mmCIF file with all atom_site columns, C-alpha atoms in Angstrom:
data_model
loop_
_atom_site.group_PDB
_atom_site.id
_atom_site.type_symbol
_atom_site.label_atom_id
_atom_site.label_alt_id
_atom_site.label_comp_id
_atom_site.label_asym_id
_atom_site.label_entity_id
_atom_site.label_seq_id
_atom_site.pdbx_PDB_ins_code
_atom_site.Cartn_x
_atom_site.Cartn_y
_atom_site.Cartn_z
_atom_site.occupancy
_atom_site.B_iso_or_equiv
_atom_site.pdbx_formal_charge
_atom_site.auth_seq_id
_atom_site.auth_comp_id
_atom_site.auth_asym_id
_atom_site.auth_atom_id
_atom_site.pdbx_PDB_model_num
ATOM 1   C CA . MET P 1 1   ? 56.729  11.095  11.973  1.00 54.00 ? 46  MET P CA 1
ATOM 2   C CA . ASP P 1 2   ? 54.371  8.104   12.099  1.00 67.00 ? 47  ASP P CA 1
ATOM 3   C CA . GLU P 1 3   ? 51.611  10.090  13.802  1.00 74.00 ? 48  GLU P CA 1
ATOM 4   C CA . SER P 1 4   ? 51.634  12.791  11.156  1.00 82.00 ? 49  SER P CA 1
ATOM 5   C CA . ILE P 1 5   ? 51.028  10.257  8.357   1.00 87.00 ? 50  ILE P CA 1
ATOM 6   C CA . ILE P 1 6   ? 48.363  8.193   10.168  1.00 87.00 ? 51  ILE P CA 1
ATOM 7   C CA . ILE P 1 7   ? 45.914  11.084  10.620  1.00 85.00 ? 52  ILE P CA 1
ATOM 8   C CA . PRO P 1 8   ? 45.687  11.985  6.885   1.00 86.00 ? 53  PRO P CA 1
ATOM 9   C CA . ILE P 1 9   ? 45.373  8.301   5.955   1.00 89.00 ? 54  ILE P CA 1
ATOM 10  C CA . LEU P 1 10  ? 42.526  7.874   8.470   1.00 88.00 ? 55  LEU P CA 1
ATOM 11  C CA . GLY P 1 11  ? 40.903  11.053  7.137   1.00 89.00 ? 56  GLY P CA 1
ATOM 12  C CA . ILE P 1 12  ? 41.083  9.826   3.545   1.00 90.00 ? 57  ILE P CA 1
ATOM 13  C CA . PHE P 1 13  ? 39.763  6.398   4.604   1.00 89.00 ? 58  PHE P CA 1
ATOM 14  C CA . ALA P 1 14  ? 36.864  7.970   6.500   1.00 89.00 ? 59  ALA P CA 1
ATOM 15  C CA . LEU P 1 15  ? 36.024  10.368  3.682   1.00 89.00 ? 60  LEU P CA 1
ATOM 16  C CA . PHE P 1 16  ? 36.196  7.996   0.704   1.00 91.00 ? 61  PHE P CA 1
ATOM 17  C CA . ILE P 1 17  ? 35.387  4.579   2.193   1.00 91.00 ? 62  ILE P CA 1
ATOM 18  C CA . ALA P 1 18  ? 33.591  4.795   5.536   1.00 92.00 ? 63  ALA P CA 1
ATOM 19  C CA . MET P 1 19  ? 31.149  7.615   4.731   1.00 92.00 ? 64  MET P CA 1
ATOM 20  C CA . PRO P 1 20  ? 29.941  6.195   1.378   1.00 92.00 ? 65  PRO P CA 1
ATOM 21  C CA . TRP P 1 21  ? 29.633  2.762   2.983   1.00 93.00 ? 66  TRP P CA 1
ATOM 22  C CA . ILE P 1 22  ? 27.407  4.142   5.767   1.00 94.00 ? 67  ILE P CA 1
ATOM 23  C CA . ILE P 1 23  ? 25.366  6.235   3.330   1.00 94.00 ? 68  ILE P CA 1
ATOM 24  C CA . PHE P 1 24  ? 24.769  3.320   0.934   1.00 93.00 ? 69  PHE P CA 1
ATOM 25  C CA . HIS P 1 25  ? 23.942  1.030   3.851   1.00 93.00 ? 70  HIS P CA 1
ATOM 26  C CA . TYR P 1 26  ? 21.138  3.318   5.021   1.00 91.00 ? 71  TYR P CA 1
ATOM 27  C CA . ILE P 1 27  ? 19.919  3.947   1.461   1.00 91.00 ? 72  ILE P CA 1
ATOM 28  C CA . THR P 1 28  ? 19.576  0.180   1.031   1.00 89.00 ? 73  THR P CA 1
ATOM 29  C CA . LYS P 1 29  ? 17.689  -0.116  4.337   1.00 86.00 ? 74  LYS P CA 1
ATOM 30  C CA . TRP P 1 30  ? 15.397  2.743   3.313   1.00 85.00 ? 75  TRP P CA 1
ATOM 31  C CA . LYS P 1 31  ? 14.591  1.115   -0.050  1.00 82.00 ? 76  LYS P CA 1
ATOM 32  C CA . GLN P 1 32  ? 13.864  -2.243  1.580   1.00 79.00 ? 77  GLN P CA 1
ATOM 33  C CA . GLN P 1 33  ? 11.476  -0.594  4.005   1.00 77.00 ? 78  GLN P CA 1
ATOM 34  C CA . ALA P 1 34  ? 9.441   1.033   1.209   1.00 71.00 ? 79  ALA P CA 1
ATOM 35  C CA . THR P 1 35  ? 8.514   -2.284  -0.431  1.00 74.00 ? 80  THR P CA 1
ATOM 36  C CA . LEU P 1 36  ? 5.894   -4.791  0.607   1.00 75.00 ? 81  LEU P CA 1
ATOM 37  C CA . SER P 1 37  ? 7.076   -8.016  2.135   1.00 77.00 ? 82  SER P CA 1
ATOM 38  C CA . VAL P 1 38  ? 5.933   -11.413 0.873   1.00 85.00 ? 83  VAL P CA 1
ATOM 39  C CA . PRO P 1 39  ? 3.281   -11.835 3.629   1.00 87.00 ? 84  PRO P CA 1
ATOM 40  C CA . ASP P 1 40  ? 1.988   -8.316  2.929   1.00 84.00 ? 85  ASP P CA 1
ATOM 41  C CA . GLU P 1 41  ? 1.723   -9.101  -0.794  1.00 87.00 ? 86  GLU P CA 1
ATOM 42  C CA . LYS P 1 42  ? -0.155  -12.331 0.000   1.00 91.00 ? 87  LYS P CA 1
ATOM 43  C CA . LEU P 1 43  ? -2.535  -10.429 2.267   1.00 91.00 ? 88  LEU P CA 1
ATOM 44  C CA . LEU P 1 44  ? -3.091  -7.810  -0.420  1.00 90.00 ? 89  LEU P CA 1
ATOM 45  C CA . ASP P 1 45  ? -3.812  -10.524 -3.017  1.00 91.00 ? 90  ASP P CA 1
ATOM 46  C CA . GLU P 1 46  ? -6.252  -12.239 -0.643  1.00 93.00 ? 91  GLU P CA 1
ATOM 47  C CA . LEU P 1 47  ? -8.006  -8.942  0.027   1.00 92.00 ? 92  LEU P CA 1
ATOM 48  C CA . HIS P 1 48  ? -8.224  -8.267  -3.705  1.00 93.00 ? 93  HIS P CA 1
ATOM 49  C CA . SER P 1 49  ? -9.746  -11.670 -4.442  1.00 92.00 ? 94  SER P CA 1
ATOM 50  C CA . ALA P 1 50  ? -12.181 -11.291 -1.525  1.00 93.00 ? 95  ALA P CA 1
ATOM 51  C CA . ALA P 1 51  ? -13.209 -7.883  -2.840  1.00 93.00 ? 96  ALA P CA 1
ATOM 52  C CA . LYS P 1 52  ? -13.804 -9.364  -6.311  1.00 93.00 ? 97  LYS P CA 1
ATOM 53  C CA . ARG P 1 53  ? -15.943 -12.166 -4.866  1.00 94.00 ? 98  ARG P CA 1
ATOM 54  C CA . LEU P 1 54  ? -17.956 -9.723  -2.764  1.00 93.00 ? 99  LEU P CA 1
ATOM 55  C CA . ASN P 1 55  ? -18.431 -7.446  -5.766  1.00 92.00 ? 100 ASN P CA 1
ATOM 56  C CA . ASP P 1 56  ? -19.709 -10.387 -7.849  1.00 93.00 ? 101 ASP P CA 1
ATOM 57  C CA . ARG P 1 57  ? -22.124 -11.363 -5.074  1.00 95.00 ? 102 ARG P CA 1
ATOM 58  C CA . LEU P 1 58  ? -23.362 -7.807  -4.754  1.00 92.00 ? 103 LEU P CA 1
ATOM 59  C CA . GLU P 1 59  ? -23.951 -7.540  -8.509  1.00 92.00 ? 104 GLU P CA 1
ATOM 60  C CA . THR P 1 60  ? -25.882 -10.824 -8.430  1.00 94.00 ? 105 THR P CA 1
ATOM 61  C CA . ILE P 1 61  ? -28.051 -9.621  -5.567  1.00 92.00 ? 106 ILE P CA 1
ATOM 62  C CA . GLU P 1 62  ? -28.687 -6.321  -7.344  1.00 90.00 ? 107 GLU P CA 1
ATOM 63  C CA . ARG P 1 63  ? -29.715 -8.167  -10.527 1.00 91.00 ? 108 ARG P CA 1
ATOM 64  C CA . ILE P 1 64  ? -32.100 -10.389 -8.567  1.00 92.00 ? 109 ILE P CA 1
ATOM 65  C CA . MET P 1 65  ? -33.576 -7.409  -6.730  1.00 90.00 ? 110 MET P CA 1
ATOM 66  C CA . SER P 1 66  ? -33.924 -5.431  -9.977  1.00 89.00 ? 111 SER P CA 1
ATOM 67  C CA . ALA P 1 67  ? -35.708 -8.369  -11.624 1.00 91.00 ? 112 ALA P CA 1
ATOM 68  C CA . GLU P 1 68  ? -38.199 -8.547  -8.741  1.00 90.00 ? 113 GLU P CA 1
ATOM 69  C CA . ASN P 1 69  ? -38.638 -4.799  -8.225  1.00 86.00 ? 114 ASN P CA 1
ATOM 70  C CA . PRO P 1 70  ? -37.034 -2.348  -10.700 1.00 85.00 ? 115 PRO P CA 1
ATOM 71  C CA . ASP P 1 71  ? -37.531 0.645   -8.351  1.00 84.00 ? 116 ASP P CA 1
ATOM 72  C CA . TRP P 1 72  ? -35.823 -0.830  -5.312  1.00 81.00 ? 117 TRP P CA 1
ATOM 73  C CA . LYS P 1 73  ? -32.787 1.493   -5.493  1.00 80.00 ? 118 LYS P CA 1
ATOM 74  C CA . GLN P 1 74  ? -34.899 4.654   -5.367  1.00 78.00 ? 119 GLN P CA 1
ATOM 75  C CA . LYS P 1 75  ? -36.929 3.304   -2.456  1.00 77.00 ? 120 LYS P CA 1
ATOM 76  C CA . ALA P 1 76  ? -34.004 1.940   -0.459  1.00 75.00 ? 121 ALA P CA 1
ATOM 77  C CA . LEU P 1 77  ? -31.466 4.731   -0.719  1.00 68.00 ? 122 LEU P CA 1
ATOM 78  C CA . PRO P 1 78  ? -31.519 8.476   -1.412  1.00 62.00 ? 123 PRO P CA 1
ATOM 79  C CA . MET P 1 79  ? -30.877 9.449   -5.043  1.00 53.00 ? 124 MET P CA 1
ATOM 80  C CA . GLU P 1 80  ? -27.789 11.518  -4.158  1.00 55.00 ? 125 GLU P CA 1
ATOM 81  C CA . ARG P 1 81  ? -25.842 8.318   -3.541  1.00 52.00 ? 126 ARG P CA 1
ATOM 82  C CA . TYR P 1 82  ? -26.468 7.039   -7.082  1.00 49.00 ? 127 TYR P CA 1
ATOM 83  C CA . LYS P 1 83  ? -25.911 10.260  -9.025  1.00 52.00 ? 128 LYS P CA 1
ATOM 84  C CA . ASP P 1 84  ? -22.244 9.468   -9.488  1.00 55.00 ? 129 ASP P CA 1
ATOM 85  C CA . ASP P 1 85  ? -21.465 5.749   -9.761  1.00 58.00 ? 130 ASP P CA 1
ATOM 86  C CA . ASP P 1 86  ? -17.732 6.519   -9.658  1.00 56.00 ? 131 ASP P CA 1
ATOM 87  C CA . ALA P 1 87  ? -18.048 7.942   -6.133  1.00 61.00 ? 132 ALA P CA 1
ATOM 88  C CA . GLY P 1 88  ? -18.336 4.422   -4.717  1.00 67.00 ? 133 GLY P CA 1
ATOM 89  C CA . LEU P 1 89  ? -15.285 3.296   -6.657  1.00 69.00 ? 134 LEU P CA 1
ATOM 90  C CA . LEU P 1 90  ? -13.286 6.306   -5.477  1.00 70.00 ? 135 LEU P CA 1
ATOM 91  C CA . GLY P 1 91  ? -14.296 5.620   -1.897  1.00 73.00 ? 136 GLY P CA 1
ATOM 92  C CA . ARG P 1 92  ? -13.157 2.012   -2.230  1.00 78.00 ? 137 ARG P CA 1
ATOM 93  C CA . ALA P 1 93  ? -9.869  3.152   -3.786  1.00 78.00 ? 138 ALA P CA 1
ATOM 94  C CA . ASP P 1 94  ? -9.319  5.478   -0.815  1.00 79.00 ? 139 ASP P CA 1
ATOM 95  C CA . GLU P 1 95  ? -9.990  2.577   1.556   1.00 83.00 ? 140 GLU P CA 1
ATOM 96  C CA . LEU P 1 96  ? -7.466  0.372   -0.245  1.00 84.00 ? 141 LEU P CA 1
ATOM 97  C CA . LEU P 1 97  ? -4.834  3.121   -0.185  1.00 84.00 ? 142 LEU P CA 1
ATOM 98  C CA . ALA P 1 98  ? -5.399  3.615   3.543   1.00 85.00 ? 143 ALA P CA 1
ATOM 99  C CA . GLU P 1 99  ? -5.041  -0.141  4.071   1.00 85.00 ? 144 GLU P CA 1
ATOM 100 C CA . GLN P 1 100 ? -1.790  -0.166  2.089   1.00 84.00 ? 145 GLN P CA 1
ATOM 101 C CA . GLU P 1 101 ? -0.404  2.740   4.133   1.00 83.00 ? 146 GLU P CA 1
ATOM 102 C CA . ARG P 1 102 ? -1.414  0.940   7.326   1.00 83.00 ? 147 ARG P CA 1
ATOM 103 C CA . LEU P 1 103 ? 0.428   -2.195  6.180   1.00 83.00 ? 148 LEU P CA 1
ATOM 104 C CA . LEU P 1 104 ? 3.530   -0.212  5.269   1.00 81.00 ? 149 LEU P CA 1
ATOM 105 C CA . SER P 1 105 ? 3.536   1.617   8.598   1.00 80.00 ? 150 SER P CA 1
ATOM 106 C CA . ARG P 1 106 ? 3.045   -1.671  10.464  1.00 76.00 ? 151 ARG P CA 1
ATOM 107 C CA . LYS P 1 107 ? 6.033   -3.155  8.642   1.00 65.00 ? 152 LYS P CA 1
ATOM 108 C CA . GLY P 1 108 ? 8.186   -0.155  9.567   1.00 62.00 ? 153 GLY P CA 1
ATOM 109 C CA . ARG P 1 109 ? 7.722   -0.772  13.304  1.00 54.00 ? 154 ARG P CA 1
#
């Protein structure tokens, strides 16, 4: 008689307690893995500030060069590269997204 009551109790326990516990455990692990860790966020902030500083330096150099020789862009680089100023920004955005994906994949290892 005891064996016939233990099996349904174990089945109910497994169905309503053990399975949801395992499922929620792995959902929590999955959500933690998708976020950036504190060191990754620091690295991303440092990269952002370095990119800002480099952009400021580049703009300064371009202003100096334009003051000395207004036609330096046409002489230095082909015109196709300056037809769309947003192309450079989109390329940089793609680089940053690739870097973020690399950081996330490195964290997942």
